[in-house]
GROMACS .gro file of C-alpha atoms in nm:
model
  133
    1VAL     CA    1  31.894   3.737   3.403
    2GLY     CA    2  31.969   3.720   3.773
    3SER     CA    3  32.009   4.028   3.988
    4LEU     CA    4  32.275   4.193   3.802
    5GLY     CA    5  32.088   4.202   3.489
    6ILE     CA    6  31.853   4.478   3.562
    7THR     CA    7  32.099   4.766   3.487
    8PRO     CA    8  32.250   4.615   3.161
    9LEU     CA    9  31.915   4.492   3.045
   10ALA     CA   10  31.733   4.806   3.143
   11PHE     CA   11  31.970   5.049   3.040
   12SER     CA   12  32.110   4.888   2.680
   13PRO     CA   13  31.834   4.755   2.485
   14VAL     CA   14  31.530   4.874   2.657
   15LEU     CA   15  31.565   5.239   2.767
   16TYR     CA   16  31.811   5.335   2.498
   17LYS     CA   17  31.636   5.156   2.203
   18THR     CA   18  31.248   5.222   2.331
   19PHE     CA   19  31.320   5.635   2.429
   20PHE     CA   20  31.620   5.721   2.166
   21LEU     CA   21  31.715   5.469   1.889
   22ASN     CA   22  31.385   5.392   1.793
   23PHE     CA   23  31.282   5.749   1.738
   24GLN     CA   24  31.616   5.833   1.558
   25GLU     CA   25  31.595   5.545   1.315
   26ASN     CA   26  31.260   5.693   1.210
   27GLY     CA   27  31.378   6.052   1.154
   28LEU     CA   28  31.199   6.170   1.483
   29VAL     CA   29  31.325   6.351   1.767
   30PRO     CA   30  31.388   6.125   2.063
   31ILE     CA   31  31.223   6.123   2.364
   32MET     CA   32  31.545   6.113   2.588
   33SER     CA   33  31.871   6.255   2.459
   34GLU     CA   34  32.205   6.123   2.477
   35ASN     CA   35  32.300   6.313   2.732
   36ASN     CA   36  31.993   6.217   2.949
   37TYR     CA   37  32.076   5.877   2.901
   38ARG     CA   38  32.420   5.901   3.030
   39LEU     CA   39  32.252   6.128   3.348
   40ALA     CA   40  32.046   5.843   3.386
   41TYR     CA   41  32.290   5.556   3.405
   42THR     CA   42  32.550   5.750   3.613
   43MET     CA   43  32.255   5.868   3.893
   44ILE     CA   44  32.153   5.505   3.931
   45SER     CA   45  32.478   5.472   4.138
   46VAL     CA   46  32.272   5.739   4.378
   47THR     CA   47  32.070   5.435   4.454
   48ILE     CA   48  32.333   5.246   4.673
   49ILE     CA   49  32.283   5.475   4.965
   50PRO     CA   50  31.918   5.401   5.064
   51SER     CA   51  32.031   5.046   4.934
   52ALA     CA   52  32.261   5.041   5.225
   53ALA     CA   53  32.022   5.143   5.502
   54MET     CA   54  31.742   4.909   5.345
   55SER     CA   55  31.990   4.603   5.361
   56ASN     CA   56  32.086   4.661   5.705
   57TYR     CA   57  31.729   4.704   5.810
   58LEU     CA   58  31.632   4.372   5.638
   59PHE     CA   59  31.944   4.178   5.754
   60ARG     CA   60  31.882   4.265   6.121
   61GLN     CA   61  31.472   4.198   6.057
   62ILE     CA   62  31.489   3.860   5.852
   63GLY     CA   63  31.823   3.767   5.777
   64PRO     CA   64  32.049   3.753   5.471
   65ALA     CA   65  31.877   3.455   5.322
   66LYS     CA   66  31.540   3.583   5.339
   67SER     CA   67  31.667   3.926   5.236
   68CYS     CA   68  31.821   3.777   4.913
   69VAL     CA   69  31.515   3.554   4.814
   70LEU     CA   70  31.312   3.862   4.873
   71ALA     CA   71  31.547   4.107   4.675
   72ASN     CA   72  31.575   3.843   4.388
   73LEU     CA   73  31.189   3.822   4.361
   74LEU     CA   74  31.164   4.246   4.354
   75THR     CA   75  31.452   4.274   4.119
   76GLY     CA   76  31.230   4.033   3.906
   77CYS     CA   77  30.904   4.215   3.943
   78THR     CA   78  31.096   4.549   3.869
   79ILE     CA   79  31.220   4.382   3.532
   80ILE     CA   80  30.901   4.263   3.450
   81THR     CA   81  30.743   4.573   3.490
   82LEU     CA   82  31.020   4.802   3.268
   83ILE     CA   83  30.981   4.542   2.995
   84PHE     CA   84  30.578   4.634   2.992
   85ILE     CA   85  30.658   5.005   3.018
   86ALA     CA   86  30.874   4.968   2.717
   87MET     CA   87  30.607   4.783   2.535
   88VAL     CA   88  30.372   5.064   2.531
   89GLU     CA   89  30.313   5.175   2.211
   90PRO     CA   90  30.363   5.481   2.108
   91PRO     CA   91  30.645   5.537   2.400
   92THR     CA   92  30.555   5.886   2.525
   93LYS     CA   93  30.730   6.097   2.810
   94MET     CA   94  30.532   5.996   3.073
   95SER     CA   95  30.614   5.643   3.023
   96TYR     CA   96  30.990   5.746   2.996
   97TYR     CA   97  30.951   5.903   3.320
   98LEU     CA   98  30.790   5.635   3.475
   99PHE     CA   99  31.038   5.388   3.346
  100ILE     CA  100  31.328   5.596   3.521
  101GLY     CA  101  31.137   5.631   3.826
  102ILE     CA  102  31.076   5.222   3.862
  103LEU     CA  103  31.420   5.160   3.758
  104TYR     CA  104  31.508   5.401   4.048
  105ILE     CA  105  31.301   5.227   4.293
  106GLY     CA  106  31.348   4.881   4.186
  107SER     CA  107  31.742   4.937   4.196
  108PRO     CA  108  31.798   4.909   4.571
  109PHE     CA  109  31.687   4.528   4.553
  110VAL     CA  110  31.967   4.432   4.297
  111PHE     CA  111  32.213   4.589   4.585
  112ILE     CA  112  32.057   4.376   4.853
  113SER     CA  113  32.056   4.093   4.684
  114ASN     CA  114  32.420   4.123   4.563
  115VAL     CA  115  32.545   4.182   4.932
  116SER     CA  116  32.366   3.941   5.092
  117THR     CA  117  32.486   3.639   4.890
  118GLY     CA  118  32.838   3.690   5.071
  119PRO     CA  119  32.726   3.611   5.415
  120MET     CA  120  32.480   3.350   5.323
  121LEU     CA  121  32.775   3.152   5.147
  122ASP     CA  122  32.989   3.217   5.482
  123ARG     CA  123  32.757   3.047   5.686
  124ILE     CA  124  32.689   2.736   5.476
  125THR     CA  125  33.071   2.686   5.346
  126PRO     CA  126  33.288   2.479   5.566
  127LEU     CA  127  33.613   2.644   5.727
  128LYS     CA  128  33.820   2.431   5.494
  129LYS     CA  129  33.660   2.554   5.159
  130LYS     CA  130  33.636   2.933   5.251
  131GLY     CA  131  33.808   3.144   5.017
  132SER     CA  132  33.850   2.873   4.735
  133VAL     CA  133  33.679   2.904   4.391
   0.00000   0.00000   0.00000
């Protein structure tokens, strides 16, 4: 799935299906409303603020390469945790809140992974090849 997979994976099939669609298909009242889904999806952008601060700190302490590896590892752990939370039967409000909390805690690692890739590639790419695809 990669570091970019957390948002589409966590939101579309897992969060929406587990806490809304499955309930609606069975004629039950969903734990999450469609408006809460939209709000949760929109609020993920707020995690960029702590992400920027964390990435700055990590780049200075361990460098972009180690930051990228660490962020990818933590992103993978976040995705696995989210899948396990969604597998708990039956889904409850507590598992919904835990899912959202873990998603927001893990989201900054996606940002760090993405912004650390550029500096790494800049360091290893020969001058003649910079900018080419």
